[in-house]
Amino acid sequence: TGVQTCALPICRFAYSRIEKDSREEVTMAKRAYSPKEVLAKKYKTLPWGEKWSGPFGEVPVNETWFISGASASGKSSFVMQLAKELCNYGTTLYLSYEEGISQSFQMRIKRERMSEVQGRFRVITDDTYEELAERLGRPKSAKFVIIDSFQESGITYDQFMELISRFHRKSFIFISQEYKGDPAGKPAGRLKYKAGIKIRVVGYKAYCQGRFTGDPGSCYTIWEEGELRTSNNIEKDEHKETDSGA
């Protein structure tokens, strides 16, 4: 009985310490930042030139991207041009779920001269969530991960959120299909809101709708001839409407 009487205060003391430590951990997790602390935080951004920083701003190297656009808008060409630019800052992994290694994909590789970044550019076509997670966990794995497209990947929104959280030093770039001008499917819509930089491709121009550009009206021209053709077609349609109205 004496042993039991002695042990009871010890148990209460131990429980009290555990409870106190638990409360302290919760308090630390809810830290509030002052404006000075927020402003003092430093971010490593992509050191690209005016051609890219003009329309897209100073983007953190580990930012999440969301790129959408209608079919035949120049979206695929833009993504390949972006991939080549990113190869200047680290290895880029292109997950070609939608096209695979098709002839059109091959032609784009050739047109954008991706052989110039041979050692820093890799393409895969069918990684599952588990395979992709294992691949990204390897030493010297890709710094930039392009998913084309989110809808065809077979990987869920929640699984991608887990990858982004686990590999927070990497940049994930999601390509999305569209339906009536919006990302196709509710998960893609949620993903768009999560992304720091959002780009919509229209008529061979890429417009930034994200948080980093100081000039919302600026754009990146993907293909000048294609842009000119698109503009001419719009003007012709407007003339037709005017003539028919007259």
mmCIF file of N, CA and C in Angstrom, residues 75-169:
data_model
loop_
_atom_site.group_PDB
_atom_site.id
_atom_site.type_symbol
_atom_site.label_atom_id
_atom_site.label_comp_id
_atom_site.label_asym_id
_atom_site.label_seq_id
_atom_site.Cartn_x
_atom_site.Cartn_y
_atom_site.Cartn_z
ATOM 1 N N LYS A 75 -0.650 26.645 -76.093
ATOM 2 C CA LYS A 75 -0.314 26.254 -74.720
ATOM 3 C C LYS A 75 0.849 25.274 -74.660
ATOM 4 N N SER A 76 0.808 24.226 -75.494
ATOM 5 C CA SER A 76 1.861 23.205 -75.463
ATOM 6 C C SER A 76 3.218 23.784 -75.845
ATOM 7 N N SER A 77 3.228 24.685 -76.817
ATOM 8 C CA SER A 77 4.484 25.328 -77.218
ATOM 9 C C SER A 77 5.014 26.212 -76.096
ATOM 10 N N PHE A 78 4.118 26.923 -75.428
ATOM 11 C CA PHE A 78 4.536 27.763 -74.309
ATOM 12 C C PHE A 78 5.155 26.931 -73.205
ATOM 13 N N VAL A 79 4.527 25.807 -72.886
ATOM 14 C CA VAL A 79 5.041 24.957 -71.808
ATOM 15 C C VAL A 79 6.437 24.446 -72.148
ATOM 16 N N MET A 80 6.659 24.087 -73.408
ATOM 17 C CA MET A 80 7.980 23.603 -73.798
ATOM 18 C C MET A 80 9.013 24.723 -73.741
ATOM 19 N N GLN A 81 8.641 25.927 -74.131
ATOM 20 C CA GLN A 81 9.547 27.073 -74.035
ATOM 21 C C GLN A 81 9.875 27.379 -72.579
ATOM 22 N N LEU A 82 8.872 27.276 -71.718
ATOM 23 C CA LEU A 82 9.094 27.475 -70.283
ATOM 24 C C LEU A 82 10.024 26.400 -69.733
ATOM 25 N N ALA A 83 9.804 25.160 -70.145
ATOM 26 C CA ALA A 83 10.649 24.056 -69.681
ATOM 27 C C ALA A 83 12.106 24.297 -70.044
ATOM 28 N N LYS A 84 12.329 24.768 -71.258
ATOM 29 C CA LYS A 84 13.704 25.029 -71.699
ATOM 30 C C LYS A 84 14.331 26.138 -70.874
ATOM 31 N N GLU A 85 13.560 27.181 -70.573
ATOM 32 C CA GLU A 85 14.077 28.281 -69.753
ATOM 33 C C GLU A 85 14.412 27.790 -68.350
ATOM 34 N N LEU A 86 13.557 26.960 -67.779
ATOM 35 C CA LEU A 86 13.787 26.458 -66.419
ATOM 36 C C LEU A 86 15.011 25.562 -66.335
ATOM 37 N N CYS A 87 15.376 24.938 -67.440
ATOM 38 C CA CYS A 87 16.576 24.094 -67.468
ATOM 39 C C CYS A 87 17.834 24.895 -67.169
ATOM 40 N N ASN A 88 17.764 26.208 -67.312
ATOM 41 C CA ASN A 88 18.909 27.061 -66.976
ATOM 42 C C ASN A 88 19.138 27.134 -65.469
ATOM 43 N N TYR A 89 18.124 26.742 -64.688
ATOM 44 C CA TYR A 89 18.199 26.895 -63.236
ATOM 45 C C TYR A 89 18.100 25.568 -62.483
ATOM 46 N N GLY A 90 17.949 24.483 -63.218
ATOM 47 C CA GLY A 90 17.890 23.183 -62.564
ATOM 48 C C GLY A 90 17.289 22.131 -63.483
ATOM 49 N N THR A 91 17.419 20.870 -63.100
ATOM 50 C CA THR A 91 16.883 19.775 -63.900
ATOM 51 C C THR A 91 15.358 19.860 -63.945
ATOM 52 N N THR A 92 14.809 19.667 -65.136
ATOM 53 C CA THR A 92 13.360 19.759 -65.342
ATOM 54 C C THR A 92 12.807 18.410 -65.787
ATOM 55 N N LEU A 93 11.764 17.958 -65.097
ATOM 56 C CA LEU A 93 11.119 16.688 -65.407
ATOM 57 C C LEU A 93 9.763 16.972 -66.039
ATOM 58 N N TYR A 94 9.548 16.452 -67.244
ATOM 59 C CA TYR A 94 8.305 16.676 -67.972
ATOM 60 C C TYR A 94 7.479 15.384 -67.941
ATOM 61 N N LEU A 95 6.330 15.429 -67.256
ATOM 62 C CA LEU A 95 5.437 14.282 -67.173
ATOM 63 C C LEU A 95 4.409 14.394 -68.296
ATOM 64 N N SER A 96 4.683 13.717 -69.400
ATOM 65 C CA SER A 96 3.832 13.823 -70.590
ATOM 66 C C SER A 96 2.722 12.774 -70.540
ATOM 67 N N TYR A 97 1.777 12.992 -69.635
ATOM 68 C CA TYR A 97 0.672 12.046 -69.473
ATOM 69 C C TYR A 97 -0.301 12.104 -70.647
ATOM 70 N N GLU A 98 -0.517 13.298 -71.163
ATOM 71 C CA GLU A 98 -1.553 13.478 -72.189
ATOM 72 C C GLU A 98 -1.095 13.044 -73.583
ATOM 73 N N GLU A 99 0.085 13.473 -73.997
ATOM 74 C CA GLU A 99 0.573 13.164 -75.348
ATOM 75 C C GLU A 99 1.486 11.955 -75.417
ATOM 76 N N GLY A 100 2.120 11.629 -74.294
ATOM 77 C CA GLY A 100 3.135 10.586 -74.333
ATOM 78 C C GLY A 100 4.302 11.042 -75.200
ATOM 79 N N ILE A 101 4.944 10.116 -75.883
ATOM 80 C CA ILE A 101 6.016 10.448 -76.824
ATOM 81 C C ILE A 101 5.428 10.332 -78.237
ATOM 82 N N SER A 102 4.491 11.209 -78.518
ATOM 83 C CA SER A 102 3.812 11.182 -79.816
ATOM 84 C C SER A 102 4.626 11.961 -80.851
ATOM 85 N N GLN A 103 4.178 11.902 -82.093
ATOM 86 C CA GLN A 103 4.885 12.627 -83.144
ATOM 87 C C GLN A 103 4.821 14.126 -82.921
ATOM 88 N N SER A 104 3.668 14.619 -82.481
ATOM 89 C CA SER A 104 3.534 16.059 -82.226
ATOM 90 C C SER A 104 4.464 16.506 -81.103
ATOM 91 N N PHE A 105 4.612 15.654 -80.078
ATOM 92 C CA PHE A 105 5.518 15.967 -78.979
ATOM 93 C C PHE A 105 6.958 15.977 -79.488
ATOM 94 N N GLN A 106 7.279 15.011 -80.325
ATOM 95 C CA GLN A 106 8.623 14.936 -80.910
ATOM 96 C C GLN A 106 8.933 16.182 -81.738
ATOM 97 N N MET A 107 7.959 16.637 -82.528
ATOM 98 C CA MET A 107 8.148 17.829 -83.354
ATOM 99 C C MET A 107 8.371 19.072 -82.497
ATOM 100 N N ARG A 108 7.691 19.131 -81.375
ATOM 101 C CA ARG A 108 7.854 20.269 -80.459
ATOM 102 C C ARG A 108 9.235 20.256 -79.824
ATOM 103 N N ILE A 109 9.704 19.069 -79.459
ATOM 104 C CA ILE A 109 11.059 18.922 -78.918
ATOM 105 C C ILE A 109 12.084 19.446 -79.926
ATOM 106 N N LYS A 110 11.861 19.104 -81.185
ATOM 107 C CA LYS A 110 12.777 19.520 -82.250
ATOM 108 C C LYS A 110 12.686 21.014 -82.499
ATOM 109 N N ARG A 111 11.467 21.544 -82.575
ATOM 110 C CA ARG A 111 11.260 22.960 -82.879
ATOM 111 C C ARG A 111 11.851 23.871 -81.798
ATOM 112 N N GLU A 112 11.737 23.469 -80.558
ATOM 113 C CA GLU A 112 12.250 24.286 -79.457
ATOM 114 C C GLU A 112 13.716 23.969 -79.137
ATOM 115 N N ARG A 113 14.322 23.079 -79.919
ATOM 116 C CA ARG A 113 15.743 22.733 -79.764
ATOM 117 C C ARG A 113 16.073 22.268 -78.339
ATOM 118 N N MET A 114 15.286 21.342 -77.859
ATOM 119 C CA MET A 114 15.483 20.852 -76.499
ATOM 120 C C MET A 114 16.767 20.036 -76.349
ATOM 121 N N SER A 115 17.374 19.641 -77.453
ATOM 122 C CA SER A 115 18.659 18.937 -77.378
ATOM 123 C C SER A 115 19.740 19.841 -76.795
ATOM 124 N N GLU A 116 19.511 21.153 -76.823
ATOM 125 C CA GLU A 116 20.478 22.087 -76.243
ATOM 126 C C GLU A 116 20.528 21.996 -74.720
ATOM 127 N N VAL A 117 19.486 21.418 -74.119
ATOM 128 C CA VAL A 117 19.467 21.227 -72.663
ATOM 129 C C VAL A 117 19.385 19.730 -72.334
ATOM 130 N N GLN A 118 20.033 18.931 -73.146
ATOM 131 C CA GLN A 118 20.000 17.477 -73.077
ATOM 132 C C GLN A 118 20.201 16.920 -71.670
ATOM 133 N N GLY A 119 21.175 17.438 -70.955
ATOM 134 C CA GLY A 119 21.507 16.880 -69.643
ATOM 135 C C GLY A 119 20.603 17.333 -68.519
ATOM 136 N N ARG A 120 19.707 18.295 -68.787
ATOM 137 C CA ARG A 120 18.868 18.844 -67.719
ATOM 138 C C ARG A 120 17.375 18.680 -67.977
ATOM 139 N N PHE A 121 17.031 17.922 -68.996
ATOM 140 C CA PHE A 121 15.625 17.751 -69.356
ATOM 141 C C PHE A 121 15.308 16.270 -69.531
ATOM 142 N N ARG A 122 14.279 15.801 -68.840
ATOM 143 C CA ARG A 122 13.875 14.410 -68.926
ATOM 144 C C ARG A 122 12.362 14.315 -69.079
ATOM 145 N N VAL A 123 11.912 13.291 -69.824
ATOM 146 C CA VAL A 123 10.490 13.078 -70.081
ATOM 147 C C VAL A 123 10.093 11.695 -69.590
ATOM 148 N N ILE A 124 9.006 11.610 -68.855
ATOM 149 C CA ILE A 124 8.416 10.324 -68.490
ATOM 150 C C ILE A 124 6.923 10.387 -68.852
ATOM 151 N N THR A 125 6.298 9.231 -69.015
ATOM 152 C CA THR A 125 4.935 9.228 -69.548
ATOM 153 C C THR A 125 3.892 8.545 -68.683
ATOM 154 N N ASP A 126 4.282 7.748 -67.706
ATOM 155 C CA ASP A 126 3.258 6.952 -67.024
ATOM 156 C C ASP A 126 3.532 6.689 -65.547
ATOM 157 N N ASP A 127 4.236 7.561 -64.858
ATOM 158 C CA ASP A 127 4.484 7.355 -63.432
ATOM 159 C C ASP A 127 3.188 7.429 -62.635
ATOM 160 N N THR A 128 2.985 6.483 -61.740
ATOM 161 C CA THR A 128 1.881 6.559 -60.784
ATOM 162 C C THR A 128 2.281 7.503 -59.653
ATOM 163 N N TYR A 129 1.375 7.744 -58.737
ATOM 164 C CA TYR A 129 1.679 8.595 -57.583
ATOM 165 C C TYR A 129 2.864 8.030 -56.802
ATOM 166 N N GLU A 130 2.825 6.723 -56.531
ATOM 167 C CA GLU A 130 3.895 6.089 -55.749
ATOM 168 C C GLU A 130 5.232 6.159 -56.485
ATOM 169 N N GLU A 131 5.208 5.925 -57.789
ATOM 170 C CA GLU A 131 6.441 5.959 -58.579
ATOM 171 C C GLU A 131 7.016 7.366 -58.652
ATOM 172 N N LEU A 132 6.139 8.347 -58.807
ATOM 173 C CA LEU A 132 6.599 9.737 -58.867
ATOM 174 C C LEU A 132 7.192 10.177 -57.531
ATOM 175 N N ALA A 133 6.529 9.797 -56.438
ATOM 176 C CA ALA A 133 7.038 10.144 -55.105
ATOM 177 C C ALA A 133 8.414 9.527 -54.883
ATOM 178 N N GLU A 134 8.580 8.274 -55.310
ATOM 179 C CA GLU A 134 9.880 7.605 -55.158
ATOM 180 C C GLU A 134 10.931 8.289 -56.025
ATOM 181 N N ARG A 135 10.560 8.675 -57.227
ATOM 182 C CA ARG A 135 11.498 9.328 -58.147
ATOM 183 C C ARG A 135 11.959 10.684 -57.591
ATOM 184 N N LEU A 136 11.026 11.454 -57.062
ATOM 185 C CA LEU A 136 11.363 12.789 -56.547
ATOM 186 C C LEU A 136 12.144 12.723 -55.241
ATOM 187 N N GLY A 137 12.085 11.575 -54.572
ATOM 188 C CA GLY A 137 12.818 11.413 -53.327
ATOM 189 C C GLY A 137 14.271 11.009 -53.515
ATOM 190 N N ARG A 138 14.664 10.733 -54.743
ATOM 191 C CA ARG A 138 16.051 10.336 -55.012
ATOM 192 C C ARG A 138 17.002 11.537 -54.915
ATOM 193 N N PRO A 139 18.266 11.271 -54.590
ATOM 194 C CA PRO A 139 19.256 12.351 -54.597
ATOM 195 C C PRO A 139 19.380 12.969 -55.996
ATOM 196 N N LYS A 140 19.544 14.262 -56.043
ATOM 197 C CA LYS A 140 19.708 15.002 -57.298
ATOM 198 C C LYS A 140 18.511 14.829 -58.239
ATOM 199 N N SER A 141 17.337 14.689 -57.671
ATOM 200 C CA SER A 141 16.124 14.587 -58.502
ATOM 201 C C SER A 141 15.765 15.960 -59.063
ATOM 202 N N ALA A 142 14.798 15.980 -59.965
ATOM 203 C CA ALA A 142 14.436 17.211 -60.678
ATOM 204 C C ALA A 142 13.995 18.317 -59.728
ATOM 205 N N LYS A 143 14.347 19.533 -60.102
ATOM 206 C CA LYS A 143 13.975 20.715 -59.322
ATOM 207 C C LYS A 143 12.630 21.269 -59.774
ATOM 208 N N PHE A 144 12.336 21.094 -61.077
ATOM 209 C CA PHE A 144 11.083 21.569 -61.647
ATOM 210 C C PHE A 144 10.314 20.371 -62.213
ATOM 211 N N VAL A 145 9.028 20.277 -61.857
ATOM 212 C CA VAL A 145 8.213 19.131 -62.254
ATOM 213 C C VAL A 145 6.989 19.638 -63.021
ATOM 214 N N ILE A 146 6.909 19.287 -64.310
ATOM 215 C CA ILE A 146 5.798 19.723 -65.158
ATOM 216 C C ILE A 146 4.828 18.567 -65.343
ATOM 217 N N ILE A 147 3.569 18.786 -64.979
ATOM 218 C CA ILE A 147 2.545 17.748 -65.088
ATOM 219 C C ILE A 147 1.597 18.104 -66.224
ATOM 220 N N ASP A 148 1.630 17.351 -67.320
ATOM 221 C CA ASP A 148 0.849 17.669 -68.514
ATOM 222 C C ASP A 148 0.063 16.423 -68.962
ATOM 223 N N SER A 149 -1.199 16.364 -68.665
ATOM 224 C CA SER A 149 -1.944 17.362 -67.935
ATOM 225 C C SER A 149 -2.402 16.803 -66.585
ATOM 226 N N PHE A 150 -2.880 17.687 -65.739
ATOM 227 C CA PHE A 150 -3.384 17.272 -64.430
ATOM 228 C C PHE A 150 -4.519 16.263 -64.581
ATOM 229 N N GLN A 151 -5.418 16.513 -65.540
ATOM 230 C CA GLN A 151 -6.580 15.647 -65.730
ATOM 231 C C GLN A 151 -6.196 14.243 -66.186
ATOM 232 N N GLU A 152 -5.118 14.112 -66.952
ATOM 233 C CA GLU A 152 -4.726 12.820 -67.505
ATOM 234 C C GLU A 152 -3.705 12.085 -66.645
ATOM 235 N N SER A 153 -3.293 12.678 -65.538
ATOM 236 C CA SER A 153 -2.226 12.084 -64.726
ATOM 237 C C SER A 153 -2.676 10.867 -63.932
ATOM 238 N N GLY A 154 -3.972 10.804 -63.594
ATOM 239 C CA GLY A 154 -4.444 9.708 -62.749
ATOM 240 C C GLY A 154 -4.089 9.906 -61.289
ATOM 241 N N ILE A 155 -3.524 11.055 -60.960
ATOM 242 C CA ILE A 155 -3.145 11.384 -59.588
ATOM 243 C C ILE A 155 -4.135 12.416 -59.052
ATOM 244 N N THR A 156 -4.618 12.211 -57.831
ATOM 245 C CA THR A 156 -5.670 13.064 -57.290
ATOM 246 C C THR A 156 -5.125 14.408 -56.789
ATOM 247 N N TYR A 157 -6.044 15.314 -56.573
ATOM 248 C CA TYR A 157 -5.699 16.629 -56.009
ATOM 249 C C TYR A 157 -4.995 16.464 -54.660
ATOM 250 N N ASP A 158 -5.567 15.642 -53.778
ATOM 251 C CA ASP A 158 -4.985 15.447 -52.445
ATOM 252 C C ASP A 158 -3.588 14.842 -52.523
ATOM 253 N N GLN A 159 -3.374 13.917 -53.448
ATOM 254 C CA GLN A 159 -2.053 13.315 -53.599
ATOM 255 C C GLN A 159 -1.025 14.338 -54.075
ATOM 256 N N PHE A 160 -1.420 15.212 -54.991
ATOM 257 C CA PHE A 160 -0.497 16.256 -55.433
ATOM 258 C C PHE A 160 -0.203 17.239 -54.304
ATOM 259 N N MET A 161 -1.198 17.538 -53.461
ATOM 260 C CA MET A 161 -0.963 18.415 -52.317
ATOM 261 C C MET A 161 0.062 17.784 -51.362
ATOM 262 N N GLU A 162 -0.008 16.477 -51.230
ATOM 263 C CA GLU A 162 0.966 15.763 -50.388
ATOM 264 C C GLU A 162 2.374 15.872 -50.981
ATOM 265 N N LEU A 163 2.478 15.738 -52.308
ATOM 266 C CA LEU A 163 3.781 15.851 -52.969
ATOM 267 C C LEU A 163 4.350 17.256 -52.819
ATOM 268 N N ILE A 164 3.497 18.260 -52.987
ATOM 269 C CA ILE A 164 3.945 19.650 -52.855
ATOM 270 C C ILE A 164 4.438 19.920 -51.443
ATOM 271 N N SER A 165 3.731 19.382 -50.455
ATOM 272 C CA SER A 165 4.125 19.563 -49.055
ATOM 273 C C SER A 165 5.415 18.803 -48.739
ATOM 274 N N ARG A 166 5.516 17.586 -49.238
ATOM 275 C CA ARG A 166 6.688 16.748 -48.955
ATOM 276 C C ARG A 166 7.935 17.279 -49.653
ATOM 277 N N PHE A 167 7.785 17.710 -50.902
ATOM 278 C CA PHE A 167 8.929 18.215 -51.674
ATOM 279 C C PHE A 167 8.780 19.728 -51.858
ATOM 280 N N HIS A 168 8.773 20.425 -50.728
ATOM 281 C CA HIS A 168 8.462 21.858 -50.748
ATOM 282 C C HIS A 168 9.564 22.718 -51.374
ATOM 283 N N ARG A 169 10.712 22.149 -51.612
ATOM 284 C CA ARG A 169 11.785 22.903 -52.268
ATOM 285 C C ARG A 169 11.691 22.832 -53.800
#
